[in-house]
PDB file of C-alpha atoms and ligand atoms in Angstrom:
ATOM      1  CA  MET A  28      73.175 205.960 -49.840  1.00 85.00           C
ATOM      2  CA  VAL A  29      72.069 209.519 -50.536  1.00 94.00           C
ATOM      3  CA  ALA A  30      72.983 212.153 -47.977  1.00 96.00           C
ATOM      4  CA  PHE A  31      72.640 215.861 -47.341  1.00 97.00           C
ATOM      5  CA  ASP A  32      75.019 217.109 -44.687  1.00 97.00           C
ATOM      6  CA  GLN A  33      74.322 220.600 -43.346  1.00 97.00           C
ATOM      7  CA  VAL A  34      73.404 221.823 -46.806  1.00 97.00           C
ATOM      8  CA  SER A  35      72.422 225.476 -47.205  1.00 97.00           C
ATOM      9  CA  LYS A  36      71.483 227.505 -50.245  1.00 97.00           C
ATOM     10  CA  ALA A  37      70.312 231.126 -50.217  1.00 96.00           C
ATOM     11  CA  TYR A  38      69.056 233.470 -52.912  1.00 95.00           C
ATOM     12  CA  ASP A  39      69.990 236.901 -51.618  1.00 92.00           C
ATOM     13  CA  ALA A  40      68.088 237.191 -48.345  1.00 89.00           C
ATOM     14  CA  VAL A  41      65.977 234.057 -48.861  1.00 92.00           C
ATOM     15  CA  ARG A  42      67.305 230.916 -47.228  1.00 94.00           C
ATOM     16  CA  ALA A  43      65.809 228.407 -49.651  1.00 95.00           C
ATOM     17  CA  VAL A  44      67.529 225.425 -48.002  1.00 97.00           C
ATOM     18  CA  ASP A  45      68.811 225.889 -44.479  1.00 96.00           C
ATOM     19  CA  ALA A  46      71.287 223.458 -42.865  1.00 96.00           C
ATOM     20  CA  LEU A  47      69.507 220.411 -44.271  1.00 97.00           C
ATOM     21  CA  THR A  48      70.822 217.084 -43.031  1.00 97.00           C
ATOM     22  CA  LEU A  49      69.231 213.809 -44.037  1.00 95.00           C
ATOM     23  CA  ALA A  50      70.001 210.382 -45.431  1.00 96.00           C
ATOM     24  CA  LEU A  51      67.900 208.278 -47.778  1.00 96.00           C
ATOM     25  CA  ARG A  52      68.129 204.513 -47.705  1.00 94.00           C
ATOM     26  CA  PRO A  53      67.881 202.007 -50.565  1.00 93.00           C
ATOM     27  CA  GLY A  54      64.376 200.758 -51.309  1.00 93.00           C
ATOM     28  CA  GLU A  55      62.764 203.704 -49.581  1.00 95.00           C
ATOM     29  CA  THR A  56      59.956 205.733 -51.170  1.00 95.00           C
ATOM     30  CA  VAL A  57      60.186 209.206 -49.713  1.00 96.00           C
ATOM     31  CA  ALA A  58      57.734 212.095 -50.151  1.00 95.00           C
ATOM     32  CA  LEU A  59      59.037 215.621 -49.861  1.00 95.00           C
ATOM     33  CA  LEU A  60      56.282 217.955 -48.716  1.00 93.00           C
ATOM     34  CA  GLY A  61      56.181 221.627 -47.938  1.00 90.00           C
ATOM     35  CA  PRO A  62      54.180 224.749 -48.674  1.00 88.00           C
ATOM     36  CA  ASN A  63      54.979 226.881 -51.732  1.00 89.00           C
ATOM     37  CA  GLY A  64      58.475 228.267 -51.423  1.00 90.00           C
ATOM     38  CA  ALA A  65      59.523 225.762 -48.718  1.00 92.00           C
ATOM     39  CA  GLY A  66      62.626 224.806 -50.682  1.00 94.00           C
ATOM     40  CA  LYS A  67      61.578 221.488 -52.237  1.00 93.00           C
ATOM     41  CA  SER A  68      62.674 222.261 -55.792  1.00 91.00           C
ATOM     42  CA  THR A  69      65.894 223.838 -54.549  1.00 94.00           C
ATOM     43  CA  ALA A  70      66.643 220.726 -52.477  1.00 95.00           C
ATOM     44  CA  LEU A  71      66.061 218.506 -55.515  1.00 94.00           C
ATOM     45  CA  ASP A  72      68.236 220.783 -57.689  1.00 93.00           C
ATOM     46  CA  LEU A  73      71.020 220.500 -55.106  1.00 95.00           C
ATOM     47  CA  LEU A  74      70.586 216.740 -55.049  1.00 95.00           C
ATOM     48  CA  LEU A  75      70.913 216.602 -58.825  1.00 92.00           C
ATOM     49  CA  GLY A  76      73.896 218.949 -58.932  1.00 93.00           C
ATOM     50  CA  LEU A  77      71.885 221.549 -60.881  1.00 91.00           C
ATOM     51  CA  LYS A  78      72.663 224.040 -58.120  1.00 94.00           C
ATOM     52  CA  LYS A  79      75.679 224.235 -55.855  1.00 95.00           C
ATOM     53  CA  PRO A  80      75.234 224.537 -52.099  1.00 97.00           C
ATOM     54  CA  ASP A  81      76.630 227.652 -50.394  1.00 97.00           C
ATOM     55  CA  SER A  82      77.815 225.329 -47.651  1.00 97.00           C
ATOM     56  CA  GLY A  83      77.515 221.668 -46.713  1.00 97.00           C
ATOM     57  CA  THR A  84      77.793 218.622 -48.946  1.00 97.00           C
ATOM     58  CA  VAL A  85      75.500 216.419 -51.003  1.00 97.00           C
ATOM     59  CA  ARG A  86      76.771 212.872 -51.519  1.00 97.00           C
ATOM     60  CA  LEU A  87      75.219 210.237 -53.737  1.00 96.00           C
ATOM     61  CA  PHE A  88      76.588 206.713 -53.467  1.00 94.00           C
ATOM     62  CA  GLY A  89      79.956 208.004 -52.264  1.00 93.00           C
ATOM     63  CA  THR A  90      80.421 210.673 -54.926  1.00 95.00           C
ATOM     64  CA  GLY A  91      79.152 214.135 -55.781  1.00 95.00           C
ATOM     65  CA  PRO A  92      75.856 214.498 -57.720  1.00 94.00           C
ATOM     66  CA  ARG A  93      77.485 215.050 -61.119  1.00 92.00           C
ATOM     67  CA  GLU A  94      79.571 211.874 -60.937  1.00 93.00           C
ATOM     68  CA  ALA A  95      76.575 209.855 -59.777  1.00 93.00           C
ATOM     69  CA  ILE A  96      74.484 211.152 -62.680  1.00 89.00           C
ATOM     70  CA  VAL A  97      77.202 210.451 -65.244  1.00 87.00           C
ATOM     71  CA  ALA A  98      77.452 206.923 -63.818  1.00 89.00           C
ATOM     72  CA  GLY A  99      73.705 206.500 -64.505  1.00 89.00           C
ATOM     73  CA  ARG A 100      72.807 206.073 -60.867  1.00 93.00           C
ATOM     74  CA  VAL A 101      70.127 208.772 -60.931  1.00 93.00           C
ATOM     75  CA  GLY A 102      66.925 209.061 -62.940  1.00 90.00           C
ATOM     76  CA  ALA A 103      65.064 212.355 -62.669  1.00 88.00           C
ATOM     77  CA  MET A 104      61.734 213.764 -63.669  1.00 84.00           C
ATOM     78  CA  LEU A 105      61.604 217.496 -63.183  1.00 80.00           C
ATOM     79  CA  GLN A 106      58.612 219.781 -63.201  1.00 72.00           C
ATOM     80  CA  SER A 107      59.227 222.050 -66.101  1.00 63.00           C
ATOM     81  CA  GLY A 108      61.987 220.218 -67.940  1.00 62.00           C
ATOM     82  CA  GLY A 109      61.308 221.122 -71.560  1.00 68.00           C
ATOM     83  CA  LEU A 110      61.208 218.121 -73.875  1.00 75.00           C
ATOM     84  CA  MET A 111      63.335 218.462 -76.977  1.00 77.00           C
ATOM     85  CA  ASP A 112      61.338 220.059 -79.808  1.00 80.00           C
ATOM     86  CA  GLY A 113      60.838 218.404 -83.171  1.00 84.00           C
ATOM     87  CA  VAL A 114      61.623 214.793 -82.194  1.00 92.00           C
ATOM     88  CA  THR A 115      59.205 211.946 -81.702  1.00 94.00           C
ATOM     89  CA  VAL A 116      58.500 210.231 -78.398  1.00 95.00           C
ATOM     90  CA  ALA A 117      60.279 207.066 -79.585  1.00 95.00           C
ATOM     91  CA  GLU A 118      63.359 209.025 -80.709  1.00 95.00           C
ATOM     92  CA  LEU A 119      63.614 210.821 -77.393  1.00 93.00           C
ATOM     93  CA  VAL A 120      63.226 207.591 -75.402  1.00 95.00           C
ATOM     94  CA  ARG A 121      65.830 205.852 -77.606  1.00 95.00           C
ATOM     95  CA  LEU A 122      68.214 208.749 -76.966  1.00 92.00           C
ATOM     96  CA  ALA A 123      67.666 208.545 -73.189  1.00 91.00           C
ATOM     97  CA  CYS A 124      68.321 204.778 -73.317  1.00 94.00           C
ATOM     98  CA  ALA A 125      71.448 205.281 -75.443  1.00 93.00           C
ATOM     99  CA  LEU A 126      72.817 207.790 -72.928  1.00 89.00           C
ATOM    100  CA  HIS A 127      72.167 205.566 -69.911  1.00 90.00           C
ATOM    101  CA  PRO A 128      75.010 203.275 -68.832  1.00 89.00           C
ATOM    102  CA  LYS A 129      72.532 200.536 -67.805  1.00 90.00           C
ATOM    103  CA  PRO A 130      69.597 201.091 -70.156  1.00 93.00           C
ATOM    104  CA  TYR A 131      66.358 199.173 -70.469  1.00 94.00           C
ATOM    105  CA  ARG A 132      65.075 198.415 -73.969  1.00 96.00           C
ATOM    106  CA  PRO A 133      63.254 201.450 -75.430  1.00 96.00           C
ATOM    107  CA  SER A 134      60.149 199.339 -76.139  1.00 96.00           C
ATOM    108  CA  GLU A 135      60.080 198.301 -72.484  1.00 94.00           C
ATOM    109  CA  VAL A 136      60.433 201.917 -71.333  1.00 94.00           C
ATOM    110  CA  LEU A 137      57.624 203.070 -73.624  1.00 94.00           C
ATOM    111  CA  ALA A 138      55.343 200.282 -72.453  1.00 92.00           C
ATOM    112  CA  ARG A 139      56.070 200.896 -68.780  1.00 88.00           C
ATOM    113  CA  ALA A 140      55.192 204.593 -69.093  1.00 89.00           C
ATOM    114  CA  GLY A 141      52.062 203.677 -71.065  1.00 88.00           C
ATOM    115  CA  ILE A 142      53.130 205.669 -74.122  1.00 91.00           C
ATOM    116  CA  ALA A 143      53.741 202.916 -76.706  1.00 93.00           C
ATOM    117  CA  GLN A 144      50.788 204.239 -78.713  1.00 95.00           C
ATOM    118  CA  LEU A 145      52.341 207.727 -78.694  1.00 94.00           C
ATOM    119  CA  ALA A 146      55.723 206.533 -80.011  1.00 95.00           C
ATOM    120  CA  ASP A 147      55.465 208.333 -83.357  1.00 95.00           C
ATOM    121  CA  ARG A 148      53.997 211.554 -82.007  1.00 95.00           C
ATOM    122  CA  ARG A 149      56.133 214.683 -81.776  1.00 94.00           C
ATOM    123  CA  VAL A 150      56.918 215.542 -78.188  1.00 90.00           C
ATOM    124  CA  ASP A 151      56.057 219.220 -78.656  1.00 88.00           C
ATOM    125  CA  LYS A 152      52.528 218.254 -79.736  1.00 88.00           C
ATOM    126  CA  LEU A 153      51.532 216.294 -76.636  1.00 89.00           C
ATOM    127  CA  SER A 154      48.954 217.134 -73.987  1.00 87.00           C
ATOM    128  CA  GLY A 155      50.211 218.052 -70.513  1.00 84.00           C
ATOM    129  CA  GLY A 156      49.515 214.597 -69.082  1.00 86.00           C
ATOM    130  CA  GLN A 157      51.100 212.854 -72.078  1.00 89.00           C
ATOM    131  CA  ALA A 158      54.232 215.008 -71.791  1.00 89.00           C
ATOM    132  CA  GLN A 159      54.368 214.091 -68.128  1.00 88.00           C
ATOM    133  CA  ARG A 160      54.325 210.388 -69.043  1.00 90.00           C
ATOM    134  CA  VAL A 161      57.214 210.998 -71.438  1.00 92.00           C
ATOM    135  CA  ARG A 162      59.199 212.629 -68.610  1.00 90.00           C
ATOM    136  CA  PHE A 163      58.397 209.580 -66.513  1.00 89.00           C
ATOM    137  CA  ALA A 164      59.735 207.353 -69.308  1.00 91.00           C
ATOM    138  CA  LEU A 165      62.952 209.394 -69.447  1.00 91.00           C
ATOM    139  CA  ALA A 166      63.414 209.058 -65.681  1.00 90.00           C
ATOM    140  CA  THR A 167      63.136 205.268 -65.949  1.00 90.00           C
ATOM    141  CA  ALA A 168      65.218 204.734 -69.120  1.00 93.00           C
ATOM    142  CA  GLY A 169      67.768 202.681 -67.252  1.00 92.00           C
ATOM    143  CA  GLU A 170      68.556 200.981 -63.986  1.00 91.00           C
ATOM    144  CA  SER A 171      69.144 203.919 -61.656  1.00 93.00           C
ATOM    145  CA  ASP A 172      69.617 203.594 -57.912  1.00 95.00           C
ATOM    146  CA  LEU A 173      67.851 206.846 -57.157  1.00 95.00           C
ATOM    147  CA  ILE A 174      64.746 208.191 -58.890  1.00 94.00           C
ATOM    148  CA  VAL A 175      63.976 211.843 -58.239  1.00 93.00           C
ATOM    149  CA  LEU A 176      60.547 213.164 -59.166  1.00 91.00           C
ATOM    150  CA  ASP A 177      59.345 216.747 -58.831  1.00 90.00           C
ATOM    151  CA  GLU A 178      55.533 216.777 -58.673  1.00 89.00           C
ATOM    152  CA  PRO A 179      55.408 213.759 -60.965  1.00 89.00           C
ATOM    153  CA  THR A 180      51.682 213.221 -61.274  1.00 88.00           C
ATOM    154  CA  THR A 181      50.601 216.800 -61.999  1.00 85.00           C
ATOM    155  CA  GLY A 182      48.272 216.642 -64.996  1.00 83.00           C
ATOM    156  CA  MET A 183      48.059 212.827 -65.023  1.00 85.00           C
ATOM    157  CA  ASP A 184      44.592 211.287 -65.112  1.00 87.00           C
ATOM    158  CA  VAL A 185      43.548 208.750 -62.490  1.00 88.00           C
ATOM    159  CA  THR A 186      44.493 205.654 -64.489  1.00 85.00           C
ATOM    160  CA  THR A 187      47.891 207.034 -65.451  1.00 84.00           C
ATOM    161  CA  ARG A 188      48.517 208.037 -61.883  1.00 87.00           C
ATOM    162  CA  GLN A 189      47.731 204.546 -60.611  1.00 88.00           C
ATOM    163  CA  ALA A 190      49.966 202.951 -63.249  1.00 84.00           C
ATOM    164  CA  PHE A 191      52.683 205.436 -62.366  1.00 88.00           C
ATOM    165  CA  TRP A 192      52.641 204.529 -58.665  1.00 90.00           C
ATOM    166  CA  ALA A 193      52.518 200.821 -59.426  1.00 89.00           C
ATOM    167  CA  THR A 194      55.724 201.259 -61.425  1.00 87.00           C
ATOM    168  CA  MET A 195      57.331 203.268 -58.657  1.00 89.00           C
ATOM    169  CA  ARG A 196      56.453 200.561 -56.107  1.00 90.00           C
ATOM    170  CA  GLU A 197      58.067 198.033 -58.406  1.00 89.00           C
ATOM    171  CA  GLN A 198      61.196 200.189 -58.689  1.00 89.00           C
ATOM    172  CA  ALA A 199      61.422 200.618 -54.912  1.00 92.00           C
ATOM    173  CA  GLY A 200      60.848 196.880 -54.523  1.00 93.00           C
ATOM    174  CA  GLN A 201      64.014 196.344 -56.532  1.00 91.00           C
ATOM    175  CA  GLY A 202      65.961 198.316 -53.938  1.00 93.00           C
ATOM    176  CA  ARG A 203      65.870 201.718 -55.611  1.00 93.00           C
ATOM    177  CA  THR A 204      65.316 204.893 -53.659  1.00 95.00           C
ATOM    178  CA  VAL A 205      62.399 206.962 -54.903  1.00 95.00           C
ATOM    179  CA  LEU A 206      62.218 210.590 -53.775  1.00 96.00           C
ATOM    180  CA  PHE A 207      59.294 212.710 -54.889  1.00 94.00           C
ATOM    181  CA  ALA A 208      58.129 216.232 -54.140  1.00 93.00           C
ATOM    182  CA  THR A 209      54.387 216.682 -54.152  1.00 90.00           C
ATOM    183  CA  HIS A 210      51.495 218.863 -53.115  1.00 87.00           C
ATOM    184  CA  TYR A 211      49.105 215.875 -53.207  1.00 86.00           C
ATOM    185  CA  LEU A 212      49.162 214.787 -49.621  1.00 83.00           C
ATOM    186  CA  GLU A 213      46.855 211.835 -50.150  1.00 83.00           C
ATOM    187  CA  GLU A 214      49.329 210.528 -52.640  1.00 87.00           C
ATOM    188  CA  ALA A 215      52.200 210.958 -50.200  1.00 89.00           C
ATOM    189  CA  ASP A 216      50.122 209.140 -47.597  1.00 87.00           C
ATOM    190  CA  ALA A 217      49.412 206.249 -49.940  1.00 87.00           C
ATOM    191  CA  ALA A 218      52.723 205.939 -51.771  1.00 90.00           C
ATOM    192  CA  ALA A 219      55.499 206.977 -49.405  1.00 94.00           C
ATOM    193  CA  ASP A 220      56.971 204.965 -46.584  1.00 92.00           C
ATOM    194  CA  ARG A 221      58.692 208.062 -45.324  1.00 95.00           C
ATOM    195  CA  VAL A 222      57.531 211.667 -45.365  1.00 94.00           C
ATOM    196  CA  LEU A 223      59.765 214.722 -45.069  1.00 95.00           C
ATOM    197  CA  VAL A 224      58.150 218.075 -44.363  1.00 92.00           C
ATOM    198  CA  LEU A 225      60.198 221.107 -45.367  1.00 93.00           C
ATOM    199  CA  HIS A 226      59.381 224.567 -44.122  1.00 92.00           C
ATOM    200  CA  ARG A 227      61.465 227.617 -44.965  1.00 91.00           C
ATOM    201  CA  GLY A 228      64.299 225.370 -46.025  1.00 94.00           C
ATOM    202  CA  ARG A 229      64.386 223.424 -42.791  1.00 94.00           C
ATOM    203  CA  LEU A 230      63.260 219.890 -42.051  1.00 94.00           C
ATOM    204  CA  LEU A 231      60.175 220.227 -39.894  1.00 90.00           C
ATOM    205  CA  ALA A 232      59.220 216.559 -39.721  1.00 90.00           C
ATOM    206  CA  ASP A 233      60.670 213.254 -40.854  1.00 93.00           C
ATOM    207  CA  GLY A 234      58.830 209.990 -40.325  1.00 92.00           C
ATOM    208  CA  THR A 235      56.134 207.680 -41.628  1.00 90.00           C
ATOM    209  CA  ALA A 236      52.836 209.325 -42.554  1.00 87.00           C
ATOM    210  CA  ALA A 237      51.355 207.732 -39.416  1.00 83.00           C
ATOM    211  CA  GLU A 238      54.083 209.242 -37.236  1.00 83.00           C
ATOM    212  CA  ILE A 239      53.576 212.670 -38.756  1.00 83.00           C
ATOM    213  CA  LYS A 240      49.847 212.466 -38.204  1.00 80.00           C
ATOM    214  CA  ALA A 241      50.449 211.394 -34.612  1.00 76.00           C
ATOM    215  CA  ARG A 242      52.916 214.227 -34.140  1.00 74.00           C
ATOM    216  CA  ALA A 243      50.422 216.759 -35.375  1.00 72.00           C
ATOM    217  CA  GLY A 244      48.532 215.305 -32.458  1.00 68.00           C
ATOM    218  CA  ALA A 245      44.965 216.055 -32.973  1.00 70.00           C
ATOM    219  CA  ARG A 246      42.103 213.654 -33.494  1.00 83.00           C
ATOM    220  CA  ARG A 247      38.579 214.436 -34.551  1.00 88.00           C
ATOM    221  CA  ILE A 248      35.707 213.437 -32.332  1.00 93.00           C
ATOM    222  CA  SER A 249      32.136 213.858 -33.474  1.00 95.00           C
ATOM    223  CA  PHE A 250      28.818 212.918 -31.902  1.00 96.00           C
ATOM    224  CA  ASP A 251      25.177 213.977 -31.657  1.00 96.00           C
ATOM    225  CA  LEU A 252      23.556 215.205 -28.453  1.00 94.00           C
ATOM    226  CA  GLU A 253      19.904 215.194 -27.427  1.00 89.00           C
ATOM    227  CA  GLY A 254      18.501 218.177 -25.555  1.00 85.00           C
ATOM    228  CA  ALA A 255      20.226 221.439 -24.727  1.00 86.00           C
ATOM    229  CA  ILE A 256      23.895 221.611 -25.558  1.00 90.00           C
ATOM    230  CA  ASP A 257      26.080 223.037 -22.804  1.00 93.00           C
ATOM    231  CA  ARG A 258      28.811 224.708 -24.860  1.00 94.00           C
ATOM    232  CA  PRO A 259      30.904 226.035 -21.935  1.00 95.00           C
ATOM    233  CA  ALA A 260      31.031 222.517 -20.449  1.00 95.00           C
ATOM    234  CA  LEU A 261      32.103 221.092 -23.803  1.00 96.00           C
ATOM    235  CA  ARG A 262      34.665 223.842 -24.283  1.00 95.00           C
ATOM    236  CA  ALA A 263      36.166 222.969 -20.869  1.00 95.00           C
ATOM    237  CA  LEU A 264      36.805 219.340 -21.854  1.00 95.00           C
ATOM    238  CA  PRO A 265      40.448 218.350 -21.382  1.00 93.00           C
ATOM    239  CA  PHE A 266      42.797 218.326 -24.405  1.00 88.00           C
ATOM    240  CA  LEU A 267      40.188 220.051 -26.572  1.00 89.00           C
ATOM    241  CA  THR A 268      41.728 222.208 -29.288  1.00 83.00           C
ATOM    242  CA  ALA A 269      38.635 223.104 -31.326  1.00 87.00           C
ATOM    243  CA  LEU A 270      34.870 222.934 -30.908  1.00 93.00           C
ATOM    244  CA  ASP A 271      32.180 223.238 -33.525  1.00 94.00           C
ATOM    245  CA  VAL A 272      28.468 222.779 -32.838  1.00 94.00           C
ATOM    246  CA  SER A 273      26.078 222.571 -35.713  1.00 94.00           C
ATOM    247  CA  GLY A 274      22.475 221.628 -34.885  1.00 93.00           C
ATOM    248  CA  ARG A 275      22.699 218.517 -32.718  1.00 93.00           C
ATOM    249  CA  THR A 276      26.131 217.571 -34.019  1.00 96.00           C
ATOM    250  CA  VAL A 277      29.235 218.383 -32.050  1.00 96.00           C
ATOM    251  CA  ARG A 278      32.679 218.223 -33.626  1.00 95.00           C
ATOM    252  CA  ILE A 279      35.760 218.384 -31.464  1.00 93.00           C
ATOM    253  CA  ARG A 280      39.475 218.318 -32.075  1.00 87.00           C
ATOM    254  CA  SER A 281      41.507 216.875 -29.271  1.00 86.00           C
ATOM    255  CA  SER A 282      45.160 216.197 -28.655  1.00 80.00           C
ATOM    256  CA  ASP A 283      44.204 213.223 -26.428  1.00 84.00           C
ATOM    257  CA  ALA A 284      40.965 211.713 -27.685  1.00 87.00           C
ATOM    258  CA  ASP A 285      40.808 209.008 -24.987  1.00 89.00           C
ATOM    259  CA  ALA A 286      40.912 211.542 -22.176  1.00 91.00           C
ATOM    260  CA  THR A 287      38.459 213.881 -23.905  1.00 93.00           C
ATOM    261  CA  VAL A 288      35.901 211.132 -24.506  1.00 94.00           C
ATOM    262  CA  HIS A 289      36.275 209.880 -20.949  1.00 95.00           C
ATOM    263  CA  ALA A 290      35.566 213.381 -19.612  1.00 95.00           C
ATOM    264  CA  LEU A 291      32.684 213.766 -22.041  1.00 95.00           C
ATOM    265  CA  TYR A 292      30.869 210.809 -20.447  1.00 93.00           C
ATOM    266  CA  GLY A 293      31.709 212.364 -17.083  1.00 93.00           C
ATOM    267  CA  LEU A 294      29.521 215.362 -18.029  1.00 92.00           C
ATOM    268  CA  GLY A 295      26.517 213.079 -17.727  1.00 89.00           C
ATOM    269  CA  VAL A 296      25.567 213.451 -21.389  1.00 90.00           C
ATOM    270  CA  TYR A 297      24.859 210.571 -23.707  1.00 90.00           C
ATOM    271  CA  PRO A 298      26.668 211.121 -27.008  1.00 94.00           C
ATOM    272  CA  ARG A 299      25.151 209.244 -29.937  1.00 95.00           C
ATOM    273  CA  ASN A 300      26.903 208.210 -33.161  1.00 95.00           C
ATOM    274  CA  LEU A 301      30.271 208.825 -31.542  1.00 95.00           C
ATOM    275  CA  GLU A 302      33.156 208.752 -33.978  1.00 94.00           C
ATOM    276  CA  VAL A 303      36.838 209.231 -33.302  1.00 90.00           C
ATOM    277  CA  ALA A 304      39.067 209.624 -36.318  1.00 86.00           C
ATOM    278  CA  GLY A 305      42.681 210.504 -36.867  1.00 78.00           C
ATOM    279  CA  LEU A 306      43.615 213.513 -38.909  1.00 75.00           C
ATOM    280  CA  GLY A 307      44.432 212.981 -42.531  1.00 77.00           C
ATOM    281  CA  LEU A 308      47.986 213.730 -43.597  1.00 80.00           C
ATOM    282  CA  GLU A 309      46.717 216.913 -45.196  1.00 79.00           C
ATOM    283  CA  GLN A 310      45.274 218.237 -41.953  1.00 77.00           C
ATOM    284  CA  ALA A 311      48.376 217.132 -40.038  1.00 79.00           C
ATOM    285  CA  PHE A 312      50.510 218.980 -42.566  1.00 80.00           C
ATOM    286  CA  VAL A 313      48.460 222.149 -42.213  1.00 80.00           C
ATOM    287  CA  ALA A 314      48.566 221.872 -38.405  1.00 77.00           C
ATOM    288  CA  LEU A 315      52.360 221.442 -38.397  1.00 80.00           C
ATOM    289  CA  THR A 316      53.159 224.184 -40.875  1.00 81.00           C
ATOM    290  CA  THR A 317      50.751 226.753 -39.444  1.00 79.00           C
ATOM    291  CA  ALA A 318      52.107 226.106 -35.935  1.00 76.00           C
ATOM    292  CA  GLU A 319      55.586 226.754 -37.320  1.00 79.00           C
ATOM    293  CA  GLU A 320      54.428 229.927 -39.092  1.00 77.00           C
ATOM    294  CA  ALA A 321      52.926 231.181 -35.827  1.00 75.00           C
ATOM    295  CA  LYS A 322      56.239 230.531 -34.029  1.00 77.00           C
ATOM    296  CA  SER A 323      58.270 232.483 -36.555  1.00 71.00           C
ATOM    297  CA  ARG A 324      55.943 235.481 -36.422  1.00 70.00           C
TER     298      ARG A 324
HETATM  299  N1  ATP B  28      66.305 231.408 -58.803  1.00 53.99           N
HETATM  300  C1  ATP B  28      65.840 231.965 -57.699  1.00 53.99           C
HETATM  301  N2  ATP B  28      66.144 233.242 -57.389  1.00 53.99           N
HETATM  302  C2  ATP B  28      65.685 233.798 -56.250  1.00 53.99           C
HETATM  303  N3  ATP B  28      64.908 233.166 -55.358  1.00 53.99           N
HETATM  304  C3  ATP B  28      64.564 231.895 -55.617  1.00 53.99           C
HETATM  305  C4  ATP B  28      64.999 231.234 -56.809  1.00 53.99           C
HETATM  306  N4  ATP B  28      64.496 229.966 -56.790  1.00 53.99           N
HETATM  307  C5  ATP B  28      63.779 229.857 -55.654  1.00 53.99           C
HETATM  308  N5  ATP B  28      63.817 231.000 -54.944  1.00 53.99           N
HETATM  309  C6  ATP B  28      63.191 231.243 -53.626  1.00 53.99           C
HETATM  310  O1  ATP B  28      63.653 230.231 -52.744  1.00 53.99           O
HETATM  311  C7  ATP B  28      62.598 229.732 -51.918  1.00 53.99           C
HETATM  312  C8  ATP B  28      62.434 228.227 -52.150  1.00 53.99           C
HETATM  313  O2  ATP B  28      61.921 228.010 -53.461  1.00 53.99           O
HETATM  314  P1  ATP B  28      61.659 226.547 -54.072  1.00 53.99           P
HETATM  315  O3  ATP B  28      61.285 226.734 -55.489  1.00 53.99           O
HETATM  316  O4  ATP B  28      62.811 225.682 -53.756  1.00 53.99           O
HETATM  317  O5  ATP B  28      60.402 226.094 -53.202  1.00 53.99           O
HETATM  318  P2  ATP B  28      59.367 224.906 -53.447  1.00 53.99           P
HETATM  319  O6  ATP B  28      59.167 224.275 -52.102  1.00 53.99           O
HETATM  320  O7  ATP B  28      59.796 224.036 -54.541  1.00 53.99           O
HETATM  321  O8  ATP B  28      58.058 225.709 -53.847  1.00 53.99           O
HETATM  322  P3  ATP B  28      56.775 225.276 -54.757  1.00 53.99           P
HETATM  323  O9  ATP B  28      55.968 224.368 -53.932  1.00 53.99           O
HETATM  324  O10 ATP B  28      56.097 226.608 -54.917  1.00 53.99           O
HETATM  325  O11 ATP B  28      57.276 224.700 -56.029  1.00 53.99           O
HETATM  326  C9  ATP B  28      61.382 230.561 -52.287  1.00 53.99           C
HETATM  327  O12 ATP B  28      61.276 231.609 -51.345  1.00 53.99           O
HETATM  328  C10 ATP B  28      61.690 231.083 -53.668  1.00 53.99           C
HETATM  329  O13 ATP B  28      61.050 232.324 -53.879  1.00 53.99           O
END
């Protein structure tokens, strides 16, 4: 079990992480989302013992972060982590395996990260996406109970990205906890079974992607109308939060699509090509974080 208990960390006046409390369960794949500066990297640094909280505690499997890392229970892939200069990919992976208390075979690690063909290349001569795969290999050098990934797929091409997530699913399937920070909301939607939204260091939302979308409330309704379009009548529809008319096509956002559509028919119009769709995680994220920004203004 991985737990933050009332953890805070400030840089001068900036509260990067503010009274964060949460627990991660085994086998869970968790996405950490938040706008720039929300505190994601700081939270991961606290989790990995790279920074010390000003107050509160971080516990990993019953110990502090350092002890858990020394015991090989944590694999991490950080954003900027420089790879050692002057060594080859194979040498670096062998070193990571040698340092891990429960290592996999280096050949296995190379193959899993899709870098077997890069084994003899120097790590300081790799492309961005290749270097990212090497970091991925280092994070999965041994059997860790927690895998922490900071924007893991940045710079990866589509195939690498798919292979990467397949491996992460496999790892989670073996009971490991996978925690990743990302700005790719589609990826969070597809890969995570739990989504955490951080905003100004605080946990704004915690749930499945579906729950977060539902919490952001809105649904999109679109349809075409024949004849004159009565905008004031449309604008007065219940639960409407946005209205856009373009030519014959009307697009509505509603916090209760059933009630809005019901009232729409009540106007005596005949909407054609009616579509009701949920918001994507990206739109839900924007709705949640902008609402929070507005509150704090
Ligand atoms: N070393 C530091 N010194 C001073 N302020 C810092 C430092 N590191 C982070 N901050 C500030 O703390 C806040 C949280 O930053 P953090 O890097 O944790 O956010 P993030 O969610 O990872 O952002 P991004 O999405 O941009 O990577 C920001 O306001 C940032 O400017």
